[in-house]
Amino acid sequence: MAAEQNEKADSKTSSDTDEKGVGTPSETALKDNDEYENLKYPESWQFEKWFVGGYSQGRMIKFKSPKTMYKAINLFAGVAIMFYGYDQGVMSQVNLNPHYQELMGIAPIEGNSRNVAALGGIVSVYYGGTLVGALVAGSLADRMGRIKAVVFGCLWALLGAVLQASAYNITWMCCARVISGVGVGAIDCVIPVWSAEVSSHSARGAFLAIEFFMNIGGLALAYWIEYFAYLDPNHEMAWRTPLALQIIFVLIIGFGINFFPESPRWLMKMGREEEARNVLKATRDADVEYELKGIKKVVKYELETSGANHYAAMLFPKDKYSKQLHWRVFLAVWLQIMQELVGIGVITVYAVDLFQDAGFEEQLSKLLAGFNNLSYMFSVIFAVITLDRYGRRSTMVWGAVAMAVELLIAGILDKYAQIDGPSQRSFGAGVATLTFLYTATFGATWLTTPWLYPTEIFPLNVRAKGGAWSVVGWSIGNGIITMITPFLFQAISYGTLLLLFGLNIFCIPFVILMYPETAGRSLEQMDTFFEHGDSWNVFKASHNIRDKGIDDWRWMKKMNSEEHEHLEAGRRMSTAVRSPEEDEKDAKMSWTKRPVYTLRRKGSNAGIM
């Protein structure tokens, strides 16, 4: 009888919910909320009123379909990422402008070590600003919301753009570059987190392609604007105009984001549950109560561990939880540094110098560099295939191998391209071809992974700060590379490419030994790895997890659909290093084919084949 009454009550609750519509939460959801009623939500930050902009439910744009809102959010995030690409690439031809060099007091460049250092310094100080901006914005985004943090970054970027476009000496330009870097670092840190938390992830691969396609599109746009501006006899406007055009991007981002929804996770963290529910309804097709409950669970955990969710604890851990965060910080920062060590900053920022060293005239070198940026942009589309099909580890390992081979051959050809002779042109064409192949390989493999990885390894409660640490690593890597590259081209010329070949080989063992495979795994599964792995070595950590009786223990390779079905059905996965099928196939293999088969099997188990 009691069971019948319960069924009737459940039926009544369900029908009541249907009659009232999506605006009223179900009785079941209200019961689930009991455990969250005693949570002490943080008060609004006392200095928040001094920051302009922010989320308003009444101001938020509304669409009939959540899919339309999703597309609008992705498009807007793409414009912000495009600005980041534009700002990063805008100095590539400004550095070559004779009027700019004279005004900054760094002419002539050739053979003058002081001017070479100054040229690299003007470019690299920007990344000091991005480092500071990312750390500040990561904290502000948690204190006063993602939208206000983006507006904060836009104000700095606006000031920096105005000062850069009006600079009249090197001190002025360096200060402007740092200020602009603070703004771009803030935007670059918060926008990926905001778009990830507001949007549904049903089209994750497609969004990733759009995001980085527009990123490199911004870099290419900056280059071609400068190229055509340089054709104008007025060389002063040829470098001031591209710098001033940054203002358009900043105004669109800083003004437009105020009409978009705030992160529902941040709203829930501040105790604004109804607003969080309304944001989810505006961006989701399905029922939002299940997702809302998941957000509450994360918020509850965040508030309970709030003592470890700040930068100092992540750098200097004192307990097991903060030690796990510390290791994730290292992985994110070092991956971004490795992304720069493989050489992309050298090729994109100093491409014209590279082509000129290979024997091409200045005008043709500029054209080649521009077309190289375009091929770089379209190569990003292949990242969707490589990342999802082959996993993160395999993509990075084989990407580094391919880039190493390309750089090695390009370096050898570049040596002979600099020697006058009948074959000089052929050697130069070989260098250009391999440079195009290198940037395309990077775009299809290493460009996306260092930005995707932090969103997959950091818990939701520190995702904004995790994004900040990722930008810190990117800033360190870029700052070092852009500072020393002018020296490298003058000191060792073609040897620069051979050095980058060695750095690509240097990065491969780190990826194989230290980075767990995240493809096909949920955030909860990633927490399992960092909680139970107990080792920096992925292979040893995997065996530690296996020994603790945890089903998902093969962290060297991507989890396939069959293994997911086993876990979802509650069936235990095999803990054997080798399956019976592998043993049987190995026994039947002829001695001539066995070494190749064994190598492929070991490579597969390591997640690189």
PDB file of N, CA and C in Angstrom, residues 37 49 68 98 127 158 170 180 184 187 240 245 266 268 276 296 304 348 354 366 407 417 482 485 503 555 563 568:
ATOM      1  N   GLU A  37      21.300  23.478   1.645  1.00  0.00           N
ATOM      2  CA  GLU A  37      20.664  24.640   2.256  1.00  0.00           C
ATOM      3  C   GLU A  37      21.563  25.327   3.272  1.00  0.00           C
ATOM      4  N   LYS A  49      32.205  46.832  -7.019  1.00  0.00           N
ATOM      5  CA  LYS A  49      31.471  47.988  -7.542  1.00  0.00           C
ATOM      6  C   LYS A  49      32.367  48.953  -8.318  1.00  0.00           C
ATOM      7  N   THR A  68      20.662  28.495 -31.103  1.00  0.00           N
ATOM      8  CA  THR A  68      21.065  29.800 -31.620  1.00  0.00           C
ATOM      9  C   THR A  68      21.947  30.524 -30.607  1.00  0.00           C
ATOM     10  N   PRO A  98      61.097  50.377 -41.703  1.00  0.00           N
ATOM     11  CA  PRO A  98      62.251  51.266 -41.482  1.00  0.00           C
ATOM     12  C   PRO A  98      61.910  52.501 -40.661  1.00  0.00           C
ATOM     13  N   TYR A 127      54.865  39.564 -23.276  1.00  0.00           N
ATOM     14  CA  TYR A 127      54.509  38.317 -22.605  1.00  0.00           C
ATOM     15  C   TYR A 127      54.668  38.406 -21.088  1.00  0.00           C
ATOM     16  N   LEU A 158      42.596  48.074 -24.435  1.00  0.00           N
ATOM     17  CA  LEU A 158      42.259  49.318 -25.146  1.00  0.00           C
ATOM     18  C   LEU A 158      43.328  50.382 -24.910  1.00  0.00           C
ATOM     19  N   ILE A 170      61.152  54.104 -27.780  1.00  0.00           N
ATOM     20  CA  ILE A 170      61.184  52.700 -27.368  1.00  0.00           C
ATOM     21  C   ILE A 170      60.607  52.505 -25.975  1.00  0.00           C
ATOM     22  N   SER A 180      49.225  46.330 -22.937  1.00  0.00           N
ATOM     23  CA  SER A 180      48.419  45.537 -23.863  1.00  0.00           C
ATOM     24  C   SER A 180      48.474  44.056 -23.498  1.00  0.00           C
ATOM     25  N   VAL A 184      45.408  41.358 -22.885  1.00  0.00           N
ATOM     26  CA  VAL A 184      45.248  40.141 -23.685  1.00  0.00           C
ATOM     27  C   VAL A 184      45.383  38.906 -22.814  1.00  0.00           C
ATOM     28  N   ILE A 187      42.020  38.435 -21.069  1.00  0.00           N
ATOM     29  CA  ILE A 187      40.994  37.953 -22.010  1.00  0.00           C
ATOM     30  C   ILE A 187      41.257  36.498 -22.375  1.00  0.00           C
ATOM     31  N   ARG A 240      51.472  52.087 -37.854  1.00  0.00           N
ATOM     32  CA  ARG A 240      50.536  52.593 -36.840  1.00  0.00           C
ATOM     33  C   ARG A 240      49.112  52.067 -37.075  1.00  0.00           C
ATOM     34  N   LEU A 245      44.098  49.202 -35.257  1.00  0.00           N
ATOM     35  CA  LEU A 245      42.941  48.354 -35.544  1.00  0.00           C
ATOM     36  C   LEU A 245      42.623  47.386 -34.407  1.00  0.00           C
ATOM     37  N   TRP A 266      29.546  29.966 -11.747  1.00  0.00           N
ATOM     38  CA  TRP A 266      29.888  31.088 -10.877  1.00  0.00           C
ATOM     39  C   TRP A 266      28.642  31.645 -10.186  1.00  0.00           C
ATOM     40  N   MET A 268      25.974  30.015  -9.359  1.00  0.00           N
ATOM     41  CA  MET A 268      25.610  29.077  -8.296  1.00  0.00           C
ATOM     42  C   MET A 268      26.551  29.218  -7.107  1.00  0.00           C
ATOM     43  N   ALA A 276      21.243  31.090 -12.299  1.00  0.00           N
ATOM     44  CA  ALA A 276      21.985  29.988 -12.913  1.00  0.00           C
ATOM     45  C   ALA A 276      21.043  29.081 -13.694  1.00  0.00           C
ATOM     46  N   LYS A 296      25.804  22.110  -8.362  1.00  0.00           N
ATOM     47  CA  LYS A 296      25.721  22.291  -6.909  1.00  0.00           C
ATOM     48  C   LYS A 296      26.723  21.404  -6.182  1.00  0.00           C
ATOM     49  N   GLU A 304      34.028  23.690   0.390  1.00  0.00           N
ATOM     50  CA  GLU A 304      34.652  22.901   1.450  1.00  0.00           C
ATOM     51  C   GLU A 304      36.173  22.893   1.349  1.00  0.00           C
ATOM     52  N   THR A 348      56.538  31.805 -37.070  1.00  0.00           N
ATOM     53  CA  THR A 348      55.451  32.746 -37.367  1.00  0.00           C
ATOM     54  C   THR A 348      55.889  34.204 -37.226  1.00  0.00           C
ATOM     55  N   LEU A 354      63.445  34.204 -42.003  1.00  0.00           N
ATOM     56  CA  LEU A 354      63.779  32.823 -42.376  1.00  0.00           C
ATOM     57  C   LEU A 354      63.826  32.658 -43.893  1.00  0.00           C
ATOM     58  N   LYS A 366      58.028  38.141 -47.909  1.00  0.00           N
ATOM     59  CA  LYS A 366      56.809  38.578 -47.224  1.00  0.00           C
ATOM     60  C   LYS A 366      55.578  37.842 -47.760  1.00  0.00           C
ATOM     61  N   LEU A 407      62.248  19.945 -39.711  1.00  0.00           N
ATOM     62  CA  LEU A 407      63.217  20.967 -39.342  1.00  0.00           C
ATOM     63  C   LEU A 407      64.648  20.529 -39.647  1.00  0.00           C
ATOM     64  N   ALA A 417      71.256  26.741 -49.250  1.00  0.00           N
ATOM     65  CA  ALA A 417      70.501  27.817 -49.896  1.00  0.00           C
ATOM     66  C   ALA A 417      71.191  29.162 -49.734  1.00  0.00           C
ATOM     67  N   THR A 482      60.888  34.619 -28.255  1.00  0.00           N
ATOM     68  CA  THR A 482      60.909  35.851 -29.043  1.00  0.00           C
ATOM     69  C   THR A 482      62.085  36.749 -28.668  1.00  0.00           C
ATOM     70  N   THR A 485      65.375  34.769 -30.408  1.00  0.00           N
ATOM     71  CA  THR A 485      65.353  34.407 -31.830  1.00  0.00           C
ATOM     72  C   THR A 485      66.154  35.357 -32.723  1.00  0.00           C
ATOM     73  N   LEU A 503      65.204  20.397 -30.065  1.00  0.00           N
ATOM     74  CA  LEU A 503      64.202  20.684 -29.033  1.00  0.00           C
ATOM     75  C   LEU A 503      62.944  19.841 -29.221  1.00  0.00           C
ATOM     76  N   TRP A 555      46.254   4.416 -18.456  1.00  0.00           N
ATOM     77  CA  TRP A 555      46.276   5.859 -18.677  1.00  0.00           C
ATOM     78  C   TRP A 555      47.257   6.275 -19.760  1.00  0.00           C
ATOM     79  N   GLU A 563      35.422  -0.235 -23.719  1.00  0.00           N
ATOM     80  CA  GLU A 563      35.813  -0.104 -22.313  1.00  0.00           C
ATOM     81  C   GLU A 563      34.818   0.753 -21.554  1.00  0.00           C
ATOM     82  N   GLU A 568      30.251   1.323 -17.642  1.00  0.00           N
ATOM     83  CA  GLU A 568      28.861   1.716 -17.432  1.00  0.00           C
ATOM     84  C   GLU A 568      27.991   0.545 -17.004  1.00  0.00           C
TER      85      GLU A 568
END
